Structure formats: structure tokens, C-alpha cells
PDB file of C-alpha atoms in Angstrom:
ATOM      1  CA  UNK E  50     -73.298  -9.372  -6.713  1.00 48.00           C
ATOM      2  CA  UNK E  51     -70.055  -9.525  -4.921  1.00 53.00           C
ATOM      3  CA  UNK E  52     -67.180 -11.739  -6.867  1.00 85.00           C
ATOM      4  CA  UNK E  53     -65.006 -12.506  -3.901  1.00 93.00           C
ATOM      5  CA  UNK E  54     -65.409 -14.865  -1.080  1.00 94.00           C
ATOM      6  CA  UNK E  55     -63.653 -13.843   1.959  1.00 96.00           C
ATOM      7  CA  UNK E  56     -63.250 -15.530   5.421  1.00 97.00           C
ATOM      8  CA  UNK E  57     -65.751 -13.835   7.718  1.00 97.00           C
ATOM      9  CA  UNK E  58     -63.129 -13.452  10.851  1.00 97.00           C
ATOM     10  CA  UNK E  59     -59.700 -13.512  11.726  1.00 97.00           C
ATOM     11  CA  UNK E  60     -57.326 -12.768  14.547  1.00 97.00           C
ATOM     12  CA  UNK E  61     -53.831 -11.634  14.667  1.00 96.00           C
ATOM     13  CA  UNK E  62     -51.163 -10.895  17.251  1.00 97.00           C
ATOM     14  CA  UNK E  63     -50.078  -7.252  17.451  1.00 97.00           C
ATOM     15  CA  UNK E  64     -46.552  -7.275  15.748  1.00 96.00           C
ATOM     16  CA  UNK E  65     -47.601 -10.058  13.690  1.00 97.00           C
ATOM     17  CA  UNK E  66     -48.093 -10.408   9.825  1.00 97.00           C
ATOM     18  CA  UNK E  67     -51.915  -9.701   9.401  1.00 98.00           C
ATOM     19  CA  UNK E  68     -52.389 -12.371   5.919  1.00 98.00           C
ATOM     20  CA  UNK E  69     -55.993 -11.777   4.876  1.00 98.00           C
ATOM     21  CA  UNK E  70     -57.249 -13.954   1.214  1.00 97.00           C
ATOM     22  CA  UNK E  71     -59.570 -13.325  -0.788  1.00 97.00           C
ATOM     23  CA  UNK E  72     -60.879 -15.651  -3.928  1.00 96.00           C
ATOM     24  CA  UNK E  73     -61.585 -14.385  -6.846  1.00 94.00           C
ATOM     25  CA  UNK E  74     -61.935 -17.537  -9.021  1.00 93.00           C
ATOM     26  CA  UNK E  75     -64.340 -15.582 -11.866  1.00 90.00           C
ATOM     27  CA  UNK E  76     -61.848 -12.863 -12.303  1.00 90.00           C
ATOM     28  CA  UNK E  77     -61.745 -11.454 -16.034  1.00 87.00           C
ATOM     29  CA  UNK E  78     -58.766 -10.303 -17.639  1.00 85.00           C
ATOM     30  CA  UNK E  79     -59.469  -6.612 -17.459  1.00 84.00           C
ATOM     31  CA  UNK E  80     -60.177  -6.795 -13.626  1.00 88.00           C
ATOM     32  CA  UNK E  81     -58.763  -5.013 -10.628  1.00 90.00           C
ATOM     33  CA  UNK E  82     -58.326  -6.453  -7.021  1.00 92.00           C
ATOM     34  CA  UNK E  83     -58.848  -3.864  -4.826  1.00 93.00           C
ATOM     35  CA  UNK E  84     -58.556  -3.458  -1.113  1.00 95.00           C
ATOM     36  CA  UNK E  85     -60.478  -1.334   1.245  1.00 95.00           C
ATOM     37  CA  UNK E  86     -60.584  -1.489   5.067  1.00 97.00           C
ATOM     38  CA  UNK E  87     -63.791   0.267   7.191  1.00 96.00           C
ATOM     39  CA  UNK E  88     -62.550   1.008  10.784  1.00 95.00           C
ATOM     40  CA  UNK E  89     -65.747   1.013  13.050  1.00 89.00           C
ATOM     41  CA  UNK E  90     -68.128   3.366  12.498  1.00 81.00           C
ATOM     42  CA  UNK E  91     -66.238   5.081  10.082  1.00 92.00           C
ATOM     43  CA  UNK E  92     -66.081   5.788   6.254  1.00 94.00           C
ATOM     44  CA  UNK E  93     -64.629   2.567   3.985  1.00 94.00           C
ATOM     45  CA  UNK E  94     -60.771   3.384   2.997  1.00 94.00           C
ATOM     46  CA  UNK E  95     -58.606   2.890   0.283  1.00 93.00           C
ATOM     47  CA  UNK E  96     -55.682   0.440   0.871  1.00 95.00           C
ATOM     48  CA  UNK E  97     -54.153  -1.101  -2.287  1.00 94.00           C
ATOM     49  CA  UNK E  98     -55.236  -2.650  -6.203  1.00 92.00           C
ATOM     50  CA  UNK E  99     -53.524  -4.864  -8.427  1.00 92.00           C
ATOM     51  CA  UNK E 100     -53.618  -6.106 -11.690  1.00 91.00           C
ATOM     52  CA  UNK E 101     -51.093  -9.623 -12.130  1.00 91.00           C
ATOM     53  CA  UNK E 102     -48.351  -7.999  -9.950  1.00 87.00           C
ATOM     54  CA  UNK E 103     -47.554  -8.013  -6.558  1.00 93.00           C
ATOM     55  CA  UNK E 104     -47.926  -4.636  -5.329  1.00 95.00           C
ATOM     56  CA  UNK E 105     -46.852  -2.563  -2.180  1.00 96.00           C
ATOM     57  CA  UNK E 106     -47.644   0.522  -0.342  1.00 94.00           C
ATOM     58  CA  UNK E 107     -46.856   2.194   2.659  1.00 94.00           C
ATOM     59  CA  UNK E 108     -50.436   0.488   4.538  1.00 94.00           C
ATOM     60  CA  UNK E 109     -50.091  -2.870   2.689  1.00 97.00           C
ATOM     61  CA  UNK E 110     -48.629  -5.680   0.126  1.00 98.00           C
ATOM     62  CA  UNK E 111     -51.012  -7.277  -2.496  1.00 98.00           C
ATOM     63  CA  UNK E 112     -49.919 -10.613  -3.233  1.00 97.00           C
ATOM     64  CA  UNK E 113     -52.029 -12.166  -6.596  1.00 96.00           C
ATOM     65  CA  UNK E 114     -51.217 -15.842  -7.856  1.00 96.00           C
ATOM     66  CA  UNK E 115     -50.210 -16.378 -10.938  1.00 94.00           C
ATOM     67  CA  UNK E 116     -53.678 -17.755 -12.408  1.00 94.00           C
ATOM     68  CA  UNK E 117     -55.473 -14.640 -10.635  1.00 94.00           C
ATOM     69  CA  UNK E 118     -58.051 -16.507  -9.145  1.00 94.00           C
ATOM     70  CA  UNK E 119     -57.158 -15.259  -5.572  1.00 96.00           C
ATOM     71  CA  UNK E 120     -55.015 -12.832  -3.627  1.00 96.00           C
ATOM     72  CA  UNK E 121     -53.645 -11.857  -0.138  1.00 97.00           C
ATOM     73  CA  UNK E 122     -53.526  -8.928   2.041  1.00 98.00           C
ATOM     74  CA  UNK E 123     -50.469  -8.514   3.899  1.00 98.00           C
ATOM     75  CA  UNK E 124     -50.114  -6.138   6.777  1.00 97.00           C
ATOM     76  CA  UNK E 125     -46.589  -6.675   7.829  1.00 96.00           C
ATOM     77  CA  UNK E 126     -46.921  -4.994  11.593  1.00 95.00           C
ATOM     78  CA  UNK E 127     -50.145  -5.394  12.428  1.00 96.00           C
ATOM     79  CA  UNK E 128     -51.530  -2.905  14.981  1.00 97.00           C
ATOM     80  CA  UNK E 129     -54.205  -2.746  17.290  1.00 97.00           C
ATOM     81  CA  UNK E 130     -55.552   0.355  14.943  1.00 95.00           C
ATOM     82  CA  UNK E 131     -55.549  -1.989  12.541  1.00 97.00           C
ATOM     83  CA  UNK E 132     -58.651  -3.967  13.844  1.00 97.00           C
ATOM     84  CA  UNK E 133     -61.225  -3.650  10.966  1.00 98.00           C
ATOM     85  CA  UNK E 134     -63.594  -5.055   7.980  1.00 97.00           C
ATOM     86  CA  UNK E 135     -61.639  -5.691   5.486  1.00 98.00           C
ATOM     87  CA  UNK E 136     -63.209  -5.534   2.033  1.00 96.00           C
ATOM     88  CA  UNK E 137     -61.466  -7.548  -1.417  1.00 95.00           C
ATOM     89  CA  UNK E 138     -63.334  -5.905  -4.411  1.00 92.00           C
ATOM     90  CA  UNK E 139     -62.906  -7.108  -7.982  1.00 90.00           C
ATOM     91  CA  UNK E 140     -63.928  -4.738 -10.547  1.00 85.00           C
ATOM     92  CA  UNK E 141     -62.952  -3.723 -14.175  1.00 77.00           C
ATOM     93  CA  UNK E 142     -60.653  -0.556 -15.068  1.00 67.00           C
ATOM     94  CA  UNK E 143     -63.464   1.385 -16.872  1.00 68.00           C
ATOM     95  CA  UNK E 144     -66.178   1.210 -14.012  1.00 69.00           C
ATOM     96  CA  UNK E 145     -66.270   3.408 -11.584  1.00 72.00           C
ATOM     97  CA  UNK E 146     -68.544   1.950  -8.579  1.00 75.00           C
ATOM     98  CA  UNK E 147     -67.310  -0.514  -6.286  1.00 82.00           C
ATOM     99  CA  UNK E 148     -69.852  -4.209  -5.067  1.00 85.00           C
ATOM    100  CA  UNK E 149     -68.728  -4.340  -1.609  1.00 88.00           C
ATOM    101  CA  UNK E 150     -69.463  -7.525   0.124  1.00 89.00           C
ATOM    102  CA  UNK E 151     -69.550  -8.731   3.774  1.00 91.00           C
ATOM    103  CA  UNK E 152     -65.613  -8.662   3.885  1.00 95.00           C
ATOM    104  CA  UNK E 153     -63.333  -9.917   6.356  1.00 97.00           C
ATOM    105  CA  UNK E 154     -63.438  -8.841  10.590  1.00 97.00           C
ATOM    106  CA  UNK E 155     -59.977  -8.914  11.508  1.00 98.00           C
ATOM    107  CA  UNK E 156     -59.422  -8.581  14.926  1.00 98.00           C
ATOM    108  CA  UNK E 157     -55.789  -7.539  16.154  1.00 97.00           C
ATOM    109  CA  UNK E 158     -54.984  -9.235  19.689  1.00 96.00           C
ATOM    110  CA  UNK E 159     -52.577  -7.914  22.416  1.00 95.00           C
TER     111      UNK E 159
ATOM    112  CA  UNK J 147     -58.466  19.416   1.740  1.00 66.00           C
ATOM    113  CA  UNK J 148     -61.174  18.947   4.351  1.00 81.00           C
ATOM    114  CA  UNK J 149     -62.065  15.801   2.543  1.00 94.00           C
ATOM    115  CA  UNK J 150     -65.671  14.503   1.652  1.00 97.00           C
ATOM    116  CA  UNK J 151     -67.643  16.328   4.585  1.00 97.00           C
ATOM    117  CA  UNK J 152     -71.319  15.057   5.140  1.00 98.00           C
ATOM    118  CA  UNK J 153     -74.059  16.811   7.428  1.00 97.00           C
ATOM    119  CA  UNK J 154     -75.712  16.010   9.826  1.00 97.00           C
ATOM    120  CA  UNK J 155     -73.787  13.675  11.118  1.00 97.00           C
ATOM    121  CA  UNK J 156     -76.888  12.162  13.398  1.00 97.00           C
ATOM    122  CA  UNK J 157     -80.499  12.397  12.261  1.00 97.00           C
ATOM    123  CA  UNK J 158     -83.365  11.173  14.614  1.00 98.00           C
ATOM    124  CA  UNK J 159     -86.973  11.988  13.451  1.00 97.00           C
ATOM    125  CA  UNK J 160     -90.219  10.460  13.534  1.00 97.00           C
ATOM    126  CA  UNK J 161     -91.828   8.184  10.897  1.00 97.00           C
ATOM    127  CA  UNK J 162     -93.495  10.190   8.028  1.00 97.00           C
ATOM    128  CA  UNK J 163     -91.186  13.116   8.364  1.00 97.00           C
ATOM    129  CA  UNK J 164     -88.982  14.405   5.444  1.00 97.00           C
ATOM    130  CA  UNK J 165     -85.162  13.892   5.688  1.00 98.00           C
ATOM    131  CA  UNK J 166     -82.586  15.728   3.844  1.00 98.00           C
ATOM    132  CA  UNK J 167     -78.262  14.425   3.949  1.00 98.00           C
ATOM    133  CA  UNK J 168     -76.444  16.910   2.461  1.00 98.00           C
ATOM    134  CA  UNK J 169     -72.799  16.015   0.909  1.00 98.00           C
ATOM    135  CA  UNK J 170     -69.601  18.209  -0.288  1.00 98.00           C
ATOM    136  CA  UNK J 171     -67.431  16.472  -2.058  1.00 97.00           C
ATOM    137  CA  UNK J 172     -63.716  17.264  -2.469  1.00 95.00           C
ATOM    138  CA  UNK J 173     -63.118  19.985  -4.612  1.00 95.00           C
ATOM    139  CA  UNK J 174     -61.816  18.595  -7.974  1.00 92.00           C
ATOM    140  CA  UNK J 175     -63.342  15.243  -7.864  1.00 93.00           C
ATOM    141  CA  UNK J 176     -66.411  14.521 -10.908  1.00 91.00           C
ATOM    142  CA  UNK J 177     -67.574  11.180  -8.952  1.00 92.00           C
ATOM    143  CA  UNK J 178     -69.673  11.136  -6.316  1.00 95.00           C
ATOM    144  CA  UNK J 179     -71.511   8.207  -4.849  1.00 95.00           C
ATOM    145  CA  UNK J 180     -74.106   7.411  -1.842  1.00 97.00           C
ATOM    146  CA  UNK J 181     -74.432   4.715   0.240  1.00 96.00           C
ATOM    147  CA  UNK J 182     -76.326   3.048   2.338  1.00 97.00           C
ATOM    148  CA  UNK J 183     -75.273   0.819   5.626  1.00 96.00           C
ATOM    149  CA  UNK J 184     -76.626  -1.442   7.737  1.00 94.00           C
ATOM    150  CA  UNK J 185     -76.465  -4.554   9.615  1.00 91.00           C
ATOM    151  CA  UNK J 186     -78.523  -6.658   7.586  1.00 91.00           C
ATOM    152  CA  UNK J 187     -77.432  -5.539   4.649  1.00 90.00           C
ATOM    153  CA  UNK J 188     -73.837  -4.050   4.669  1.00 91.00           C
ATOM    154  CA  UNK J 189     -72.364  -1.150   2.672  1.00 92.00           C
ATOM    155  CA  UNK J 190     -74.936  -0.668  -0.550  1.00 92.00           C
ATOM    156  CA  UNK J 191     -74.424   1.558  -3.335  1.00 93.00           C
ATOM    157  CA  UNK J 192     -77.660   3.525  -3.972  1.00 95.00           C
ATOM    158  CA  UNK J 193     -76.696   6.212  -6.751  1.00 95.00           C
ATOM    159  CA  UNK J 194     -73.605   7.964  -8.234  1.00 94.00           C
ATOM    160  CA  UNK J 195     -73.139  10.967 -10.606  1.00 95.00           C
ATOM    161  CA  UNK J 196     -70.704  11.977 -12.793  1.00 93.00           C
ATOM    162  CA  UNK J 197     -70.376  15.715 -13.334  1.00 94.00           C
ATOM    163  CA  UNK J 198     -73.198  16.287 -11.842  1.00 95.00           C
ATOM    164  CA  UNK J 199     -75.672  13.752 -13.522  1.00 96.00           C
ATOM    165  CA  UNK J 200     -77.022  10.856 -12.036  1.00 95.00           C
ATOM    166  CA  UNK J 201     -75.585   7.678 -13.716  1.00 92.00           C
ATOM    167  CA  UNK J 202     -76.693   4.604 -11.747  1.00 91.00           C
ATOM    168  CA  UNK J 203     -79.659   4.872  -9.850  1.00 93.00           C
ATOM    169  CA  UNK J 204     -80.570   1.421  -9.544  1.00 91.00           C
ATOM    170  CA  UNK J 205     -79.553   0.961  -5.828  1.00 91.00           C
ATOM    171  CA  UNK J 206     -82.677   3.753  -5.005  1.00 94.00           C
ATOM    172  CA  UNK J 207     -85.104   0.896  -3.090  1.00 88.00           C
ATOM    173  CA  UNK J 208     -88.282   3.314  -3.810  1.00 86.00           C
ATOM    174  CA  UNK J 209     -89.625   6.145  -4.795  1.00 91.00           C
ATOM    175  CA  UNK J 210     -89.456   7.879  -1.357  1.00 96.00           C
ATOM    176  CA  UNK J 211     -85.612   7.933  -1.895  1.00 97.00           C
ATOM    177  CA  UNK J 212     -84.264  11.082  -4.140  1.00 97.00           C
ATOM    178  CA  UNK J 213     -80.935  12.463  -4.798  1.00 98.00           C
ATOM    179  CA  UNK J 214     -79.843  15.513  -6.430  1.00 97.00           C
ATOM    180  CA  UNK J 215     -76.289  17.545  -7.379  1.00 98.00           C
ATOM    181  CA  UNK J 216     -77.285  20.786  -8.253  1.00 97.00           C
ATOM    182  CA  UNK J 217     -73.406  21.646  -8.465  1.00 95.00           C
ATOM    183  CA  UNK J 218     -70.342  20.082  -8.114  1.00 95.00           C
ATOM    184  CA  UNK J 219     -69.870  21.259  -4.548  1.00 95.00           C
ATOM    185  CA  UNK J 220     -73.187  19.763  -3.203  1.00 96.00           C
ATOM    186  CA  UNK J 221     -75.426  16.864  -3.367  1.00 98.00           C
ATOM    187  CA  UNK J 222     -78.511  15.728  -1.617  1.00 98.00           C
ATOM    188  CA  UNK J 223     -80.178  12.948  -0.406  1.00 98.00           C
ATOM    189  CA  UNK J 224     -83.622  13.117   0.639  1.00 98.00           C
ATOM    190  CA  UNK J 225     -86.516  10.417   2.135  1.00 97.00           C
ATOM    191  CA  UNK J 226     -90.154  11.648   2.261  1.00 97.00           C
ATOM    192  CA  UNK J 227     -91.354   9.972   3.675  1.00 96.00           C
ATOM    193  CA  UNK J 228     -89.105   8.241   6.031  1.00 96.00           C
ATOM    194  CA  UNK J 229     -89.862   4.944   7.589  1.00 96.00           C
ATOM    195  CA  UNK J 230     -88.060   2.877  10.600  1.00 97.00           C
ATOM    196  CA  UNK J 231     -86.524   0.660   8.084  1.00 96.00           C
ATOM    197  CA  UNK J 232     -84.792   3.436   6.357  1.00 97.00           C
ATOM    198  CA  UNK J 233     -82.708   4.065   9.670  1.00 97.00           C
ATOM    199  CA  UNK J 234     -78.565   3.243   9.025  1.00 97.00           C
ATOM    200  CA  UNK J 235     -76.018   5.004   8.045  1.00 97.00           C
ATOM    201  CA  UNK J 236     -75.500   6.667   5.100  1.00 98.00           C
ATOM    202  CA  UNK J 237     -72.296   6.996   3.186  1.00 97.00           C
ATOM    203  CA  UNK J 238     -71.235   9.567   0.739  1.00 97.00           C
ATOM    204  CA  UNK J 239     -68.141   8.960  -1.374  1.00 95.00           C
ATOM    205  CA  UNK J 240     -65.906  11.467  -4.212  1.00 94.00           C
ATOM    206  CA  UNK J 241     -63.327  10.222  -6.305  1.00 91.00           C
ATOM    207  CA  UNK J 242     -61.554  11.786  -9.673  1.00 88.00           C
ATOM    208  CA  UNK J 243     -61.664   9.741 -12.847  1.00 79.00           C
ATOM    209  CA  UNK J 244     -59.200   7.341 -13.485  1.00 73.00           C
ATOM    210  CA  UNK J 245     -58.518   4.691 -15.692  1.00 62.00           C
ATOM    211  CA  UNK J 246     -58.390   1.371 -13.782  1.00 60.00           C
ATOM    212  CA  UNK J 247     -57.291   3.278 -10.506  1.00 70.00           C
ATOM    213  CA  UNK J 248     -60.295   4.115  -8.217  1.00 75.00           C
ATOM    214  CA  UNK J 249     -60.013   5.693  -5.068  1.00 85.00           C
ATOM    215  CA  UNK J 250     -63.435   6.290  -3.664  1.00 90.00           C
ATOM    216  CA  UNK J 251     -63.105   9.226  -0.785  1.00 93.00           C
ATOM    217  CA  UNK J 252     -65.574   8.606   1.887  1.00 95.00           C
ATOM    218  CA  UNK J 253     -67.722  10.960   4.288  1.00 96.00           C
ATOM    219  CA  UNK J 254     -68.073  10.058   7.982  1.00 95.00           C
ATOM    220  CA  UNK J 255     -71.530   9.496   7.122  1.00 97.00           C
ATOM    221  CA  UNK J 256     -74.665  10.461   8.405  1.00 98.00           C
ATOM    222  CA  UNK J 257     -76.355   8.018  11.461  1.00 97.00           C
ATOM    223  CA  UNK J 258     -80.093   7.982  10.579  1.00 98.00           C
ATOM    224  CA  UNK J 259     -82.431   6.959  13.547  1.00 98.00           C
ATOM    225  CA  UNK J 260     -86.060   7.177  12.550  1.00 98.00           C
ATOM    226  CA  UNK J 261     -88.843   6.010  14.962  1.00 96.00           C
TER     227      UNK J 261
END
């Protein structure tokens, strides 16, 4: 069973931050947040993990709270490309299959 | 690399017939995973290997399902026989072993239509 819980939809101006959360309130110590994005009708893709620090890439920042119960997605400039299910996986170092869950449809607006 | 290429890339065929998706995944990588889409359900792992041997192959919903990786260039995944409820699309993923960083490589998948 998934371990997140993700809003089902969001919009977002083009140009705008894209801020997508994900809770993750049963997180272990030796878990991973991990980010993947399917673009319709294509294959899922990697965006971004995280451990306890913020992390950044050139798709994406990874914002996770102190606690670790939750996390955000941040897509600074968010493009109309960038219209997509979003998918927040937790899952521990060692294993190597991912639980995807219903994720989040972000729409990116004009 | 070509990345994770996955053949055919549309399947329609009539209940009772046998199906075969074929999968290469990228050279290098000992991981390789299928999955299953669809509306109802979303993305669903059904089996991985690792080198070549199958490791998890609890997502298989019957017996009609099989997969096989007779090499590390080339895996299979077959329904006989195939049923209207087995049509979505199917997934297949590579990825090189890490520890605590996964990056699962996907196909383009396969659409499977069968009526």
C-alpha cells in the first residue's frame, strides 16, 4: 500500500511556483521521499529524493520538514510541459521497487 | 543510450489469443521491472528481476500472466490467454543498483487493446 497522501488536483499559472505536498506521516527513519512525474501517456520519470535535507536539481527542489512527516515539490517556473501526475513515493534505501499511488494532476494554466 | 525500448508499442487482438511484450533494457542496468496501467487501477508493479531472476512476482494477478529474462538484454511478458480485462498499458522499467538512490528508467510502454 501506498504511504503518502497527496492532493488529487492542482492548478498553477505558467511562470508560477508549481508547490505540490505530499504527507508522509508513517515515514521510518531509513526512508526515501522520492518524486516522479508521468506526462500523459508516457513512461513515469525520475525527478528528485531526499532523505532530512532539502534537496535541488535542475527539474525541481525537495523541501522535507524537520519531523519528516511531509514534504513539498517545488517547480520554480512552471511550464505548460509541465502539466502532469505527479507521484510522492516513500520507500527504504535497500528496496528496489517503487508503491506508486494515485498521485497528484497538476494542471499548468496559461 | 536508446533508453528502455519496449515493442509493440500497440497490441489489439481478440479474447483467447496469446500475447507476447517484449522489453530491452538499457545496457548496464541489473533491474528490470513490469508494470501494469490502467484507469481503475493506476501504475501496478507486477514482477521485477535482478540479474536476470525473477524476485517479486507477487503483482502477477493469475496464472495466464508469465514473464521471462532469458538475458540481460531481453525480457518478456506474455498472457495466454488474454481477456478484455487484461487491456492497459504496460510499463517496463531498468535501473542499476544503488544504495538508497533509485532511478527506475521507463519504456513508452506497450497499449494493449483486447476485445
Amino acid at each position: 500500500d501506498a504511504k503518502t497522501t497527496q492532493p488529487p488536483s492542482m492548478d498553477c499559472a505558467e511562470g508560477r511556483a508549481a508547490n505540490l505536498p505530499c504527507n508522509h506521516s508513517t515515514i521510518s527513519g531509513n526512508e526515501y521521499v522520492y518524486w516522479y512525474r508521468q506526462i500523459h501517456s508516457q513512461g513515469p520519470q525520475y525527478i528528485i529524493h531526499g532523505l532530512k535535507n532539502n534537496e535541488t536539481n535542475e527539474m525541481a527542489s525537495l523541501i522535507i520538514t524537520e519531523d519528516r512527516k511531509s514534504s513539498t515539490l517545488i517547480l520554480p517556473h512552471a511550464t505548460l510541459r509541465d502539466t502532469a501526475v505527479y507521484y510522492c513515493i516513500v520507500r527504504d534505501g535497500y528496496g528496489q521497487n517503487f508503491v506508486f499511488g494515485p498521485g497528484t494532476r497538476l494542471s499548468v494554466l496559461p | 543510450d536508446a533508453g528502455v525500448i519496449q515493442s509493440p508499442r500497440h497490441e489489439v487482438t481478440e479474447m483467447g489469443q496469446e500475447v507476447t511484450l517484449r522489453c530491452k533494457p538499457i545496457s548496464g542496468h541489473d533491474y528490470l521491472f513490469w508494470y501494469r496501467q490502467t484507469m481503475m487501477r493506476g501504475l501496478e508493479l507486477l514482477i521485477y528481476f535482478n540479474n536476470n531472476v525473477p524476485i517479486d512476482d507477487s503483482g502477477m494477478p493469475e496464472d495466464r500472466f508469465s514473464a521471462k529474462m532469458p538475458n540481460a538484454s531481453f525480457s518478456t511478458l506474455k498472457i495466454q490467454p488474454s481477456e478484455p480485462r487484461d487491456s492497459a498499458v504496460y510499463f517496463c522499467a531498468s535501473s542499476e543498483y544503488r544504495v538508497a538512490y533509485n532511478e527506475q528508467f521507463f519504456g513508452p510502454g506497450t497499449r494493449l487493446t483486447v476485445l
